[in-house]
Coordinates of C-alpha atoms in Angstrom, one line a residue:
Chain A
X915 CA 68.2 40.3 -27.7
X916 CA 65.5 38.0 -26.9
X917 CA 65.0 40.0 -23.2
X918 CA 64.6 42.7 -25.5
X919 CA 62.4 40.7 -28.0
X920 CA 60.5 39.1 -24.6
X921 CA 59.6 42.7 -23.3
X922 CA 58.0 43.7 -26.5
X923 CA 56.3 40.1 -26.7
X924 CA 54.4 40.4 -23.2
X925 CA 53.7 44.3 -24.2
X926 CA 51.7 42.9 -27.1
X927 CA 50.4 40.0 -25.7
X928 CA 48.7 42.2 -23.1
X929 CA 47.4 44.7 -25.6
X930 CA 46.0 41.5 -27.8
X931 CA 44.4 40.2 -24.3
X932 CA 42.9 44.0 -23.7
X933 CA 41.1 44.6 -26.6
X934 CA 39.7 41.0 -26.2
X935 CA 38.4 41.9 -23.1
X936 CA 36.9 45.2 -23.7
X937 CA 34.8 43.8 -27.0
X938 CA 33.2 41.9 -24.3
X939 CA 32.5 44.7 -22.3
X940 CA 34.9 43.8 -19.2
X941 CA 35.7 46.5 -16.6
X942 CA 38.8 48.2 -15.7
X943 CA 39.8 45.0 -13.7
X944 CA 38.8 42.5 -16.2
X945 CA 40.7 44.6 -18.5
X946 CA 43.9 44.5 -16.7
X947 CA 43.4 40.8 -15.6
X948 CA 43.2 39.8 -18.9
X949 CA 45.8 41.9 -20.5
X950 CA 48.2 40.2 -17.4
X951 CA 47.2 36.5 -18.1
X952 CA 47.3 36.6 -21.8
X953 CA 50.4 38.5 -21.3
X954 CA 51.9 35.8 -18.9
X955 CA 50.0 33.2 -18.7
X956 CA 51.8 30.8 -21.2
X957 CA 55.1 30.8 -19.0
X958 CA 53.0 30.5 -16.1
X959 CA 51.5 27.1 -17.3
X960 CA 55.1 26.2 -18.8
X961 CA 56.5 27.2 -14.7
X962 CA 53.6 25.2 -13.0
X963 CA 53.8 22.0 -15.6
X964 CA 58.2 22.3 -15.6
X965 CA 57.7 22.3 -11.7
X966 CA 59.9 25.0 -12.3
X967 CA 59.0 27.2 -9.1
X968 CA 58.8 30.2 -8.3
X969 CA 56.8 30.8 -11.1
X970 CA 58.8 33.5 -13.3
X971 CA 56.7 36.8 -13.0
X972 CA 56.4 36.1 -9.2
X973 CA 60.3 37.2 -9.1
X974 CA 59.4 40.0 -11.7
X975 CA 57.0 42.6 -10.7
X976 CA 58.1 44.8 -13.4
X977 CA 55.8 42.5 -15.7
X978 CA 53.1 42.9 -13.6
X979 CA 53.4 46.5 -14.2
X980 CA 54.4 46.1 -17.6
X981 CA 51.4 44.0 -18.6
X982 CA 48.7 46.1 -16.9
X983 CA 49.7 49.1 -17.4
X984 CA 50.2 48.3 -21.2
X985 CA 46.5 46.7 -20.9
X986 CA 45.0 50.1 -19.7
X987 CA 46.7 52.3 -21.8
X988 CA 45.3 50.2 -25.0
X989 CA 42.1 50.9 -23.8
X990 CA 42.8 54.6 -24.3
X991 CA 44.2 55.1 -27.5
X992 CA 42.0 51.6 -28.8
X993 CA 40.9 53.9 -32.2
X994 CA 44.6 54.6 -32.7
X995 CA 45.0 50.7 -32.1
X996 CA 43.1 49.6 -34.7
X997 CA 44.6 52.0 -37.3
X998 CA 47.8 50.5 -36.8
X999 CA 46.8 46.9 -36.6
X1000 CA 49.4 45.6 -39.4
X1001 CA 51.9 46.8 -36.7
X1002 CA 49.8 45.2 -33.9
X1003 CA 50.2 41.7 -36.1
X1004 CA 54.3 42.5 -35.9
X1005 CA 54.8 42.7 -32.5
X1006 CA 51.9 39.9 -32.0
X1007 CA 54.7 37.3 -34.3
X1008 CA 57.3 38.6 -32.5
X1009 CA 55.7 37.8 -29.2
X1010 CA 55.1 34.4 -30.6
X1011 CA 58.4 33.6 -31.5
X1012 CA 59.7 34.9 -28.6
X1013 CA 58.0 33.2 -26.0
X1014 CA 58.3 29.9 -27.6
X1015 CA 62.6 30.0 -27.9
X1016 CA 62.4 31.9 -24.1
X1017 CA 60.5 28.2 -23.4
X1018 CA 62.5 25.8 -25.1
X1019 CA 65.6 27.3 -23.4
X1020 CA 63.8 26.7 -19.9
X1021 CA 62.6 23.7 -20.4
X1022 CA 66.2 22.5 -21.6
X1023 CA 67.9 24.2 -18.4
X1024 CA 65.4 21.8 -16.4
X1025 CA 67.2 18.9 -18.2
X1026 CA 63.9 17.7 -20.1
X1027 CA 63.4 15.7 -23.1
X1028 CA 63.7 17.7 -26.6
X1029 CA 60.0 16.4 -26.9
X1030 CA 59.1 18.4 -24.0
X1031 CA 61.3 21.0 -24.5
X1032 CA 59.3 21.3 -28.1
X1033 CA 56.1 21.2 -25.7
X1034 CA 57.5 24.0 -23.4
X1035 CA 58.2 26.2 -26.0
X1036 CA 55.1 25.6 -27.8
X1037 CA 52.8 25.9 -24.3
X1038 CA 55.0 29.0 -24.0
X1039 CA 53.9 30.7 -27.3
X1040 CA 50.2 29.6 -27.5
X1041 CA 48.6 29.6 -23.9
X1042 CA 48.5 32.8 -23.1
X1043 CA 46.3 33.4 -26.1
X1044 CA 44.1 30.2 -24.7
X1045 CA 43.7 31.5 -21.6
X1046 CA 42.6 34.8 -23.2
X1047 CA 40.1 33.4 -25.3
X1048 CA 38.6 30.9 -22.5
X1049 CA 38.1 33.8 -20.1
X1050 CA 36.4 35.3 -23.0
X1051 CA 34.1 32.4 -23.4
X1052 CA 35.2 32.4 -27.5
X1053 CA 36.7 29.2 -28.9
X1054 CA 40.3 29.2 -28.6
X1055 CA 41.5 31.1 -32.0
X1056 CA 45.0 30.4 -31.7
X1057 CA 44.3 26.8 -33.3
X1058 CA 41.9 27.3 -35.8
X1059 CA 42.6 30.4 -37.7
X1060 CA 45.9 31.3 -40.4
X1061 CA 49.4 29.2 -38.8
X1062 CA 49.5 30.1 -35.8
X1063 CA 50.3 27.3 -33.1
X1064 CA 52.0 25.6 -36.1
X1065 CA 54.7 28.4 -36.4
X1066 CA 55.5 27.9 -32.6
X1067 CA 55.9 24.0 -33.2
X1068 CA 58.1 24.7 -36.6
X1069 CA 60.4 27.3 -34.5
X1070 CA 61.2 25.1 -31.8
X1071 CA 61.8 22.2 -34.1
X1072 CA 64.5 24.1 -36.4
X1073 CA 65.7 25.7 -32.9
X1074 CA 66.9 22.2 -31.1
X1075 CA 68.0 21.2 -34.4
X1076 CA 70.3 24.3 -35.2
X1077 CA 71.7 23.4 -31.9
X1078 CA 72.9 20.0 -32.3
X1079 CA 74.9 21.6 -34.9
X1080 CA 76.8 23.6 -33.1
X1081 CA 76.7 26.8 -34.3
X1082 CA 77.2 29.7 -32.2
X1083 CA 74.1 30.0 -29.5
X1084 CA 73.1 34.1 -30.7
X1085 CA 73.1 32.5 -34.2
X1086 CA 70.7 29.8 -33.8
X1087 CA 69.0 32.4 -32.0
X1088 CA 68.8 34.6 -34.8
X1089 CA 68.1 32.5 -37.3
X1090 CA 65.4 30.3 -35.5
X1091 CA 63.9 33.9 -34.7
X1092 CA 64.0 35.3 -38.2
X1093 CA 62.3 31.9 -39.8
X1094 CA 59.6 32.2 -37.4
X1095 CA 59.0 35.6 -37.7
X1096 CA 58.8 35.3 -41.5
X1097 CA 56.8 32.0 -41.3
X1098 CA 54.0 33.8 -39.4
X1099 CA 53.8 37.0 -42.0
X1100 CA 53.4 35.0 -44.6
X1101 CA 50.5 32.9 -43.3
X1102 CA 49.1 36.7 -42.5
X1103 CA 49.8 38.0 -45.8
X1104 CA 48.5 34.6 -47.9
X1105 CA 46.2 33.0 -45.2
X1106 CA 48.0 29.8 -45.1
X1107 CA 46.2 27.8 -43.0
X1108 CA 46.3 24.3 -41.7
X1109 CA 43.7 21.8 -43.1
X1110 CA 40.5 21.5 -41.1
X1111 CA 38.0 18.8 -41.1
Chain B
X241 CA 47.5 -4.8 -16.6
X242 CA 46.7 -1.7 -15.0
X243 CA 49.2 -0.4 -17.6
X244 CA 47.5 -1.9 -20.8
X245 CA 44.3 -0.2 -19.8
X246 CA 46.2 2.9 -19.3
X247 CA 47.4 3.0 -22.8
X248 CA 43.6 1.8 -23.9
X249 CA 42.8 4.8 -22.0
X250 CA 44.6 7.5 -23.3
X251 CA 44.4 6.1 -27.0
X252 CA 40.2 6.8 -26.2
X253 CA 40.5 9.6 -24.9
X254 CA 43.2 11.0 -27.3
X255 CA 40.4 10.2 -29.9
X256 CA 37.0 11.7 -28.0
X257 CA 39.2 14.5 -28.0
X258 CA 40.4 14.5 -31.4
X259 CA 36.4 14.2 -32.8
X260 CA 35.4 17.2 -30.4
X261 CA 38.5 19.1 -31.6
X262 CA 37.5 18.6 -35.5
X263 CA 33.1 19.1 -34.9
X264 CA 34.7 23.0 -33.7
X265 CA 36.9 22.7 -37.1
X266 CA 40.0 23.3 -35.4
X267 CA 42.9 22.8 -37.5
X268 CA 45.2 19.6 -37.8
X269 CA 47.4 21.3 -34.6
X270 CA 44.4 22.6 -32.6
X271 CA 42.9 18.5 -33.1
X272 CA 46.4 17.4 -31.9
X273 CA 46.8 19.5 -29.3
X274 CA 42.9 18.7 -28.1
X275 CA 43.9 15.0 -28.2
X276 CA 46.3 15.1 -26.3
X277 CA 45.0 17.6 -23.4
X278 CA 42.1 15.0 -23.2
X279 CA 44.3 12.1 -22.7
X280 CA 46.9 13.4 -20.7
X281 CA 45.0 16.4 -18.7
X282 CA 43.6 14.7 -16.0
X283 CA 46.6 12.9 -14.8
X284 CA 48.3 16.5 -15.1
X285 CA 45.8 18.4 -13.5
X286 CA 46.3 15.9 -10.5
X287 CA 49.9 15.7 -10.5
X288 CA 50.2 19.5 -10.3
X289 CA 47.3 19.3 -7.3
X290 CA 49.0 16.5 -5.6
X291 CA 52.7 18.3 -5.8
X292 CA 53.7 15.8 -7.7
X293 CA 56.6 16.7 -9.9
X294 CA 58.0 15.8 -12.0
X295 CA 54.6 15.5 -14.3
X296 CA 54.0 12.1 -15.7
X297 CA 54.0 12.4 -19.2
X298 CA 57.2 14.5 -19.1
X299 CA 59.0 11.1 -18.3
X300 CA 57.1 9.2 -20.8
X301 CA 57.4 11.2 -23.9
X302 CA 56.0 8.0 -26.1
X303 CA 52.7 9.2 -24.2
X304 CA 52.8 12.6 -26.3
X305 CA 53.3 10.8 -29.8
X306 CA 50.8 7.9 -28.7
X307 CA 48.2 10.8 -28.3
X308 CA 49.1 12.9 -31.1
X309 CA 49.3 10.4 -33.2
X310 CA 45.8 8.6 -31.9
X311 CA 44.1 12.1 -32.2
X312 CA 45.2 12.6 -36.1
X313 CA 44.8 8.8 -37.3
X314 CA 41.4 9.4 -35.8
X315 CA 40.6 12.2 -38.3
X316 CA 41.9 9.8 -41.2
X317 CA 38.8 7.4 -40.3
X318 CA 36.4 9.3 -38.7
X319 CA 33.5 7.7 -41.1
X320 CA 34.8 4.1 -39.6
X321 CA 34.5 5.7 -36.0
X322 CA 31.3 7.0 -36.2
X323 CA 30.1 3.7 -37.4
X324 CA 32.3 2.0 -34.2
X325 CA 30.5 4.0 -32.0
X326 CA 29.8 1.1 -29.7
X327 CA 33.2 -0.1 -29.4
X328 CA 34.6 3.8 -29.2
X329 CA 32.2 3.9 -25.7
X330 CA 34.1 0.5 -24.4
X331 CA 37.2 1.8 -24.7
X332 CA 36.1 5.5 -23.1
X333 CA 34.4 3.5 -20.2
X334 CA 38.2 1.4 -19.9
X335 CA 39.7 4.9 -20.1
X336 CA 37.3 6.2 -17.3
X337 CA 37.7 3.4 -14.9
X338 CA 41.5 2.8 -15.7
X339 CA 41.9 6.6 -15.0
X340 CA 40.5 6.2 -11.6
X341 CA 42.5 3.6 -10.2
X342 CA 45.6 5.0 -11.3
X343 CA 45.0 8.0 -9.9
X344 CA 43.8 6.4 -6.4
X345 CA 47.7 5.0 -6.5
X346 CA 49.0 7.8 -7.2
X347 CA 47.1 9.6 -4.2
X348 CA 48.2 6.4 -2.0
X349 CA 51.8 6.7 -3.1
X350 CA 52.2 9.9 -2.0
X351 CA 50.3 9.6 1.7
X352 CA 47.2 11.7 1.2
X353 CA 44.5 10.9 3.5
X354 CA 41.5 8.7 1.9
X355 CA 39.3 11.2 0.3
X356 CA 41.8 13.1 -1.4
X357 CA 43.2 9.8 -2.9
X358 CA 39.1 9.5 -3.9
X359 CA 39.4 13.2 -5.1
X360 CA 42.6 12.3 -7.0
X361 CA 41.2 9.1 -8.5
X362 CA 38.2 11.0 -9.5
X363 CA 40.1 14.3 -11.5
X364 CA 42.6 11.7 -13.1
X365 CA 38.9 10.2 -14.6
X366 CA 37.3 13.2 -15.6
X367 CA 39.1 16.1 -15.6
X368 CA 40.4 15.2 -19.2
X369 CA 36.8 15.7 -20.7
X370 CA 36.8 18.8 -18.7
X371 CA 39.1 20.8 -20.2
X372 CA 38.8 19.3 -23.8
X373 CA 35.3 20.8 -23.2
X374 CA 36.7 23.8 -22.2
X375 CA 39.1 24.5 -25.3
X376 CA 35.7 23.6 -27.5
X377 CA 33.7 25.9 -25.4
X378 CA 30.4 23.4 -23.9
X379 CA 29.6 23.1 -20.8
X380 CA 31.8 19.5 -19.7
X381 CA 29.8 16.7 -20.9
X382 CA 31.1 14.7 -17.9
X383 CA 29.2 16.3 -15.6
X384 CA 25.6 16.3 -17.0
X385 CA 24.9 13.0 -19.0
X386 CA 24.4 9.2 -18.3
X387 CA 26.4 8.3 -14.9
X388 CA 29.8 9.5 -15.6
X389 CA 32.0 11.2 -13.1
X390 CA 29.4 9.3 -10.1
X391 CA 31.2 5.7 -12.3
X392 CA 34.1 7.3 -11.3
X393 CA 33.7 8.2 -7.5
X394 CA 32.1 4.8 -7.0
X395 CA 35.0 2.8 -8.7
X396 CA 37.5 5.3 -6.3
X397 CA 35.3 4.3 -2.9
X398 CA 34.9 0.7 -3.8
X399 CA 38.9 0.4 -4.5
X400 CA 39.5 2.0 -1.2
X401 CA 36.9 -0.5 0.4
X402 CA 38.1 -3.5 -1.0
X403 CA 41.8 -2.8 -0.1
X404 CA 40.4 -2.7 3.9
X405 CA 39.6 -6.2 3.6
X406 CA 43.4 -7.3 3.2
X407 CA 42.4 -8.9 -0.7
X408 CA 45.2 -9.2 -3.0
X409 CA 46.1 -6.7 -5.0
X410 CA 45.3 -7.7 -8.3
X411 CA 42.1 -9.0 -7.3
X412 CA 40.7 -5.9 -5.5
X413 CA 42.1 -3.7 -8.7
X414 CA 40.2 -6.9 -11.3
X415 CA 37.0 -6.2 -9.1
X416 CA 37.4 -2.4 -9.0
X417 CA 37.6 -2.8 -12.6
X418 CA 34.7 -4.6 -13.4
X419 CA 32.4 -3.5 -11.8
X420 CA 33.1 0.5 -12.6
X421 CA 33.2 -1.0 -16.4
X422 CA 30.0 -2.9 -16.0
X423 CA 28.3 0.2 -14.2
X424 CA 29.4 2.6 -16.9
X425 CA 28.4 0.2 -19.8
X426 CA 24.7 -0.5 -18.2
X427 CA 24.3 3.6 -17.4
X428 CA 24.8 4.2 -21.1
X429 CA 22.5 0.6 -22.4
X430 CA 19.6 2.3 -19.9
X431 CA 20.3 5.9 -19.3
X432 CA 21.2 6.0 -15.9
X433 CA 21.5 9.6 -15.0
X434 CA 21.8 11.2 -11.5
X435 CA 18.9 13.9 -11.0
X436 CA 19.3 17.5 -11.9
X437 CA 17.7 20.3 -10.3
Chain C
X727 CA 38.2 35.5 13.5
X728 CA 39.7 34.8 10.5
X729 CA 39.2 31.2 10.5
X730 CA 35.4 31.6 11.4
X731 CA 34.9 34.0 8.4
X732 CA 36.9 31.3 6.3
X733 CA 34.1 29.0 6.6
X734 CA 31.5 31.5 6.2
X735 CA 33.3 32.0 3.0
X736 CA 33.6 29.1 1.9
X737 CA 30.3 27.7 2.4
X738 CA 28.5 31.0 0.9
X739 CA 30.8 29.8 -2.2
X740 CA 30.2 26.7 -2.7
X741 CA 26.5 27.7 -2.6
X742 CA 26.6 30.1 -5.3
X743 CA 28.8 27.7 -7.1
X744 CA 25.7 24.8 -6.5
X745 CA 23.2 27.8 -7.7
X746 CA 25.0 28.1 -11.3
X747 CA 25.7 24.7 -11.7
X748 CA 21.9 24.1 -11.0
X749 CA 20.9 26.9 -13.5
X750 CA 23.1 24.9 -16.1
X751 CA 21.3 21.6 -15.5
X752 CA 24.5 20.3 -14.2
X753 CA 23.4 16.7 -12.1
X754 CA 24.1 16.1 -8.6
X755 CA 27.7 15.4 -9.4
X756 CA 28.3 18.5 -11.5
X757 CA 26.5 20.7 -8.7
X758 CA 28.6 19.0 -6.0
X759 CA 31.9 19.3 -7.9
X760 CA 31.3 22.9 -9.2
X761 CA 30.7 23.9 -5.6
X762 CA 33.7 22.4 -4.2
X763 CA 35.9 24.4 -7.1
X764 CA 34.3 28.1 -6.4
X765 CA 34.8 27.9 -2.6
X766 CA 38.2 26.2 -2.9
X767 CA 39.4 26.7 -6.2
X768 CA 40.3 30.1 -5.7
X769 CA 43.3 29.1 -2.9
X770 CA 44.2 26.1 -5.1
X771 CA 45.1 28.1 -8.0
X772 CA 47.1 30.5 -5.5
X773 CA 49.1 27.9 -3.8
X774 CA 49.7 25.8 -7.5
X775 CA 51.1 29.8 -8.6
X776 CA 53.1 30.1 -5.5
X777 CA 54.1 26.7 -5.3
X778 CA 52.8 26.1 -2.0
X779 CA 52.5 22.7 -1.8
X780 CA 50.6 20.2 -0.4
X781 CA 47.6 22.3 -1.4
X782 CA 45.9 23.6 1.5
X783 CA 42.4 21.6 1.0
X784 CA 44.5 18.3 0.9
X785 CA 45.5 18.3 4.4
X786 CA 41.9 19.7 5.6
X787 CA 39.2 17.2 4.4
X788 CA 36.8 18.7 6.4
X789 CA 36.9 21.1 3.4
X790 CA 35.5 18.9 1.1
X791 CA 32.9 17.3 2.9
X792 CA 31.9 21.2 4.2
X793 CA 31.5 22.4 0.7
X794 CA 30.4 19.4 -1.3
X795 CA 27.6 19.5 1.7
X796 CA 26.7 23.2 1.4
X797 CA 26.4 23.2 -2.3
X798 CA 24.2 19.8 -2.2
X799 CA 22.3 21.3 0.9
X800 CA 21.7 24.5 -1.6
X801 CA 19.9 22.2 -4.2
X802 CA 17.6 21.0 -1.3
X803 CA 16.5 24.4 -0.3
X804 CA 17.2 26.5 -3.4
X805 CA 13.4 28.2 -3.0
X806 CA 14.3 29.4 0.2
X807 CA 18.1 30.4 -0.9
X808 CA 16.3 32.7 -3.7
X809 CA 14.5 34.3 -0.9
X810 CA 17.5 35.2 1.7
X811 CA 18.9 36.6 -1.8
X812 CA 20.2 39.7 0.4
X813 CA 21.7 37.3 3.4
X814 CA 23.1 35.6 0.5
X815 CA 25.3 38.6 -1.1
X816 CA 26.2 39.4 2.5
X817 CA 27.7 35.9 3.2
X818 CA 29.3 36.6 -0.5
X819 CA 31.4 39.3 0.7
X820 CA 32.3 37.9 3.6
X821 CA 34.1 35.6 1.7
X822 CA 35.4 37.6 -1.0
X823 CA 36.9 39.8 2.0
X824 CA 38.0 36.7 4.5
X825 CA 39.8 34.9 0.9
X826 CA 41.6 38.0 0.1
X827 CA 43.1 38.6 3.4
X828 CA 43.7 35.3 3.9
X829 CA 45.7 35.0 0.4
X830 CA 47.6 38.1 1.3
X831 CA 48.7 36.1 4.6
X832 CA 50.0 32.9 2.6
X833 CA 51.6 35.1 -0.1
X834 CA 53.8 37.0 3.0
X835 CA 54.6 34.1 5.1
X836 CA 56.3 33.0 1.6
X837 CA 58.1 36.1 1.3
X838 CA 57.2 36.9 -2.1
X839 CA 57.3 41.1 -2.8
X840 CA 54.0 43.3 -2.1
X841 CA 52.7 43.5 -5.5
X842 CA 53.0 39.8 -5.7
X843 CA 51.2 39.3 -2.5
X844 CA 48.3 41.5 -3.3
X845 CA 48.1 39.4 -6.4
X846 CA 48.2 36.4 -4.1
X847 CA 44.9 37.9 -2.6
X848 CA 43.0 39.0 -5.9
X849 CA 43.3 35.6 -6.7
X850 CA 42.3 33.7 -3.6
X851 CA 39.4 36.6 -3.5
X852 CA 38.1 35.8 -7.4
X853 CA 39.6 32.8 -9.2
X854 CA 36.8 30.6 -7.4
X855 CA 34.0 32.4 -8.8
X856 CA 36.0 32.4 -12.5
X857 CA 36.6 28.8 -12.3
X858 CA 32.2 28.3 -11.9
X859 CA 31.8 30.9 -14.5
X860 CA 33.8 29.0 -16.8
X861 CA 32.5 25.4 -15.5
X862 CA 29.4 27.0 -16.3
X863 CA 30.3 28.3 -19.8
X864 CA 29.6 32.3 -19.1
X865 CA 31.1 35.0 -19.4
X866 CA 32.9 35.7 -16.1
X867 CA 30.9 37.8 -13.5
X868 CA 33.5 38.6 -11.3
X869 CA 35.1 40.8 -14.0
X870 CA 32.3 43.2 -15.2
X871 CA 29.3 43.5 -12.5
X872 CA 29.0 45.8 -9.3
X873 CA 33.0 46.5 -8.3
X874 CA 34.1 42.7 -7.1
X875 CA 37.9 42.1 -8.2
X876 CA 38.2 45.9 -7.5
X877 CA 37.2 45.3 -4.1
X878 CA 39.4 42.7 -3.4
X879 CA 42.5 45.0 -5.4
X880 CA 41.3 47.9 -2.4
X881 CA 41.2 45.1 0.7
X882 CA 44.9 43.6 -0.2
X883 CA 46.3 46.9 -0.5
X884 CA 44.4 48.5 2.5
X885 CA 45.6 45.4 4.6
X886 CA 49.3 46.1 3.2
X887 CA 49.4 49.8 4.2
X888 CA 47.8 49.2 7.5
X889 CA 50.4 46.9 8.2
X890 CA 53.3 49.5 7.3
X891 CA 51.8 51.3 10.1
X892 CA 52.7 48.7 12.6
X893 CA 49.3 48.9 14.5
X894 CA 48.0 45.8 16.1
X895 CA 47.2 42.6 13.6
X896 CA 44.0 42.0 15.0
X897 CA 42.9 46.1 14.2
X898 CA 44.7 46.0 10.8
X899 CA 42.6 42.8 10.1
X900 CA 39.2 44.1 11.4
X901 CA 40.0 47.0 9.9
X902 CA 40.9 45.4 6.9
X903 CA 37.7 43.8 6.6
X904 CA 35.2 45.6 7.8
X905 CA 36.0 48.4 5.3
X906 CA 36.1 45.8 2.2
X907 CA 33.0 44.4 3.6
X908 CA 31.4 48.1 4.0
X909 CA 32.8 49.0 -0.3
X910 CA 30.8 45.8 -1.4
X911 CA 28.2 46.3 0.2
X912 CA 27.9 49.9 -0.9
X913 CA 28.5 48.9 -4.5
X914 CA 26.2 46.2 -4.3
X915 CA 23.5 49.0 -3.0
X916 CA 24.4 51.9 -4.9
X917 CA 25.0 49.7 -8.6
X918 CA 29.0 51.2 -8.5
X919 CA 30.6 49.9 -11.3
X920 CA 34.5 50.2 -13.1
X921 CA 34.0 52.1 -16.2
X922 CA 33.9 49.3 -19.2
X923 CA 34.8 50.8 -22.8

């Protein structure tokens, strides 16, 4: 489930990291380079931090494909992408969610500290979207607009502690996944956000 | 003592950080998360330069609460820190030179010939304000303002120098100290800044 | 030959990477620092991704000294470097050219996949000249001015075919090159650009 889960979190990571690019008026390339590190960036920095080498899409070129190919092809259908943007806010919070239990579990098979592997999970889920907004000279949205960064921190949280007691793995899973997923929709829906200052 | 400094350090830099973070009104995670790249990024950046895993603060998760925790208690009193301005820049010049010596050992430790130790001494010092500039989108303070990142290759070149003569170690790292400290403090008291073009 | 356009390449980075900093008002420091990172940022990021450690600029110091003392040389004579604008943009794709082969080399004496070595190239061909772009707080050239990236994208794969056909290395490499050189060139001349949307 989450390999299933992870496919469609890169896919719309790399759509989110397309249209970023071309509303700055990018090229083909910046396009595709954008859609890849937004896309894959966040493991990436959780692979390079971890020491955990080689880095994961290095071993995957399917991503690679994956990712830019999923970049272009927003950039042809972009109207139809922004008609169906509630479903573009989906797959975003599933990519969130995703990414951030796909990082707690590396960072735990590395034999970390639960702080870290809160910290891998969390640098999972959010720095794609940093790297994204950096390259795109705009100030990094993931941690200033409705929960966002917050929901990645909450998920891993409730994930280690499921685990210590001892339900069944797919359940934790589940359930850490579902909480998440709702979390973020309802900030969406009722723009809960953080306090500012 | 090294090691006091070193949590003087990242406690100022956690909060430099942390006031950047809340100018851009970045929420309570995006201000934690800035505090604690600022303390903890310039040591990370060198670690992953230098090889060196596993990263520092993975070992020492106290460093991620420590930072955190600086970063928000910093938006509590951020009236009292604006008027402590004075003493705010004694503990950033502390963090600046306590930064460079550590990262001088760390370059030593591992057998890198003398001016990368001086390179990693100098991106443990500054590259902290680098990227907190980065994720609040200026151009790095560090590299345009009173005597900054020149404090910093100085104290690395004058650590290395002293060490030739066959001094103790405590006493080349006091000297090292000082005189970076002092350097820093008069750049700011008289505006010491290296020409631009 | 290689080697030789390797320090072309570097150098001619390092000086447009002293040229931006300039431009921002960066100070001696900032100019000296943001030159070292666009000539030999783009292999660090490369070897960090394919965990090719010690970095390669750690075991050459000559590195250093050669591009801190082209981009500080740059600020000396920066009249005379607006007027050899065209040399200029010739050494530039030299080194575009010479850090794309060259990144193509490290990725296949690590044995990673094709796609993944090509990657390897693009970014020891661009990631220089993004890491100045960002320094500098712009927008990055590299990914939406005259075909760059795109060049780079045509030289690794060129390189990779040429190789299939088991001709000589030298030929594939001077093939290699002169035709990435000749594309850049031509786009330069000619204004050829990647469609943007």
């Amino acid at each position: 489930m989450l390999t299933l889960a992870y496919l469609i979190a890169i896919t719309a990571e790399a759509m989110t990291g397309a249209l970023a690019a071309g509303r700055r008026n990018m090229d083909l390339f910046g396009v595709s380079l954008i859609a890849f590190l937004t896309a894959l960036g966040g493991g990436t920095v959780r692979d390079i931090l971890l020491g955990n080498f080689p880095v994961n899409w290095t071993q995957h070129p399917e991503y690679i494909y994956l990712t830019v190919g999923a970049g272009l092809s927003t950039m042809l259908v972009v109207k139809l992408v922004h008609k169906l943007q509630q479903l573009f806010l989906v797959l975003d919070a599933i990519g969130l969610v995703a990414f951030t239990l796909i990082g707690c579990n590396v960072g735990q098979q590395l034999g970390y500290s639960p702080v870290v592997v809160v910290m891998a999970g969390i640098i999972t889920g959010i720095f794609g979207g940093i790297l994204r907004d950096l390259l795109c000279n705009r100030r990094p949205e993931v941690l200033h607009r409705e929960l966002y960064a917050s929901v990645s921190l909450l998920v891993a949280l409730l994930y280690l502690q499921l685990q210590q007691w001892q339900l069944d793995g797919d359940i934790v899973l589940l359930a850490s996944f579902s909480v998440g997923l709702l979390l973020r929709m309802s900030a969406l829906r009722w723009h809960w956000r953080l306090p500012t200052f």
